[in-house]
């Protein structure tokens, strides 16, 4: 479920970036790089929360095996979803 949350967050951010430039046009000021770095920092924090919060909670509750299993399952699910997206992209199925 965490991997799906990550993909949904990425889809929203990518959509805003893709359609935002079409709506507003190119930004020729310092605000563009500031916004990009701010978004990168926010995304790192969100992904750390999505991927790490539950495993850390389990770990600190003494459920170390469950924590590791959840972290590995989340990473594996995210890797599979990412692989599917890359196959779709490079196969030409999505344009």
Coordinates of C-alpha atoms in Angstrom, one line a residue:
X1 CA 0.0 0.0 0.0
X2 CA 2.9 2.4 0.7
X3 CA 4.3 1.8 -2.8
X4 CA 1.0 2.7 -4.3
X5 CA 0.9 5.9 -2.2
X6 CA 4.4 6.7 -3.4
X7 CA 3.3 6.2 -7.1
X8 CA 0.2 8.4 -6.6
X9 CA 2.3 11.2 -5.0
X10 CA 4.8 11.0 -7.9
X11 CA 1.9 11.0 -10.4
X12 CA 0.5 14.2 -8.8
X13 CA 3.9 15.9 -8.7
X14 CA 4.7 14.9 -12.3
X15 CA 1.3 16.1 -13.5
X16 CA 1.7 19.5 -11.8
X17 CA 5.2 19.8 -13.3
X18 CA 4.0 18.8 -16.8
X19 CA 0.8 20.7 -17.0
X20 CA 2.0 23.6 -14.9
X21 CA 4.5 24.7 -17.5
X22 CA 1.9 24.4 -20.2
X23 CA -0.5 26.6 -18.3
X24 CA 2.0 29.2 -17.0
X25 CA 4.6 29.1 -19.7
X26 CA 8.3 29.2 -19.0
X27 CA 9.4 31.0 -15.8
X28 CA 12.4 33.3 -16.4
X29 CA 13.2 34.2 -12.8
X30 CA 14.9 32.9 -9.7
X31 CA 11.6 31.5 -8.5
X32 CA 11.8 28.6 -11.0
X33 CA 15.0 27.0 -9.4
X34 CA 13.8 27.8 -5.9
X35 CA 10.5 26.0 -6.6
X36 CA 12.3 23.0 -8.2
X37 CA 14.7 22.6 -5.2
X38 CA 11.8 23.1 -2.7
X39 CA 9.7 20.5 -4.5
X40 CA 12.7 18.1 -4.5
X41 CA 13.2 18.6 -0.7
X42 CA 9.5 18.2 0.0
X43 CA 9.4 15.0 -2.1
X44 CA 12.4 13.5 -0.3
X45 CA 10.6 14.1 3.0
X46 CA 7.3 12.7 1.8
X47 CA 9.0 9.6 0.4
X48 CA 11.0 9.1 3.6
X49 CA 7.7 9.2 5.5
X50 CA 5.8 6.9 3.0
X51 CA 8.6 4.3 3.0
X52 CA 10.0 4.6 6.5
X53 CA 7.3 5.5 9.0
X54 CA 5.6 2.1 9.5
X55 CA 8.8 0.1 9.4
X56 CA 10.4 2.4 12.0
X57 CA 7.3 2.2 14.2
X58 CA 7.4 -1.6 14.0
X59 CA 11.1 -1.7 14.7
X60 CA 10.9 0.5 17.8
X61 CA 7.9 -1.6 19.0
X62 CA 10.3 -4.6 19.0
X63 CA 8.9 -6.1 15.8
X64 CA 12.2 -6.1 13.9
X65 CA 11.3 -9.0 11.6
X66 CA 8.0 -7.4 10.6
X67 CA 9.7 -4.1 10.1
X68 CA 12.3 -5.5 7.7
X69 CA 9.6 -7.6 5.9
X70 CA 7.4 -4.5 5.4
X71 CA 10.3 -2.4 4.2
X72 CA 11.5 -5.0 1.7
X73 CA 7.9 -5.7 0.4
X74 CA 7.3 -2.0 -0.1
X75 CA 10.6 -1.6 -2.0
X76 CA 9.9 -4.7 -4.1
X77 CA 6.3 -3.5 -4.9
X78 CA 7.7 0.0 -5.8
X79 CA 10.4 -1.6 -8.0
X80 CA 7.8 -3.7 -9.8
X81 CA 5.5 -0.7 -10.4
X82 CA 8.5 1.3 -11.6
X83 CA 9.6 -1.5 -14.0
X84 CA 6.0 -1.6 -15.5
X85 CA 6.1 2.1 -16.0
X86 CA 9.5 1.9 -17.7
X87 CA 8.4 -0.9 -20.0
X88 CA 5.3 1.1 -21.0
X89 CA 7.4 4.1 -21.6
X90 CA 10.1 2.4 -23.7
X91 CA 7.7 0.1 -25.6
X92 CA 5.9 3.1 -27.1
X93 CA 2.6 1.9 -25.6
X94 CA 2.2 5.3 -23.9
X95 CA 2.8 8.5 -25.7

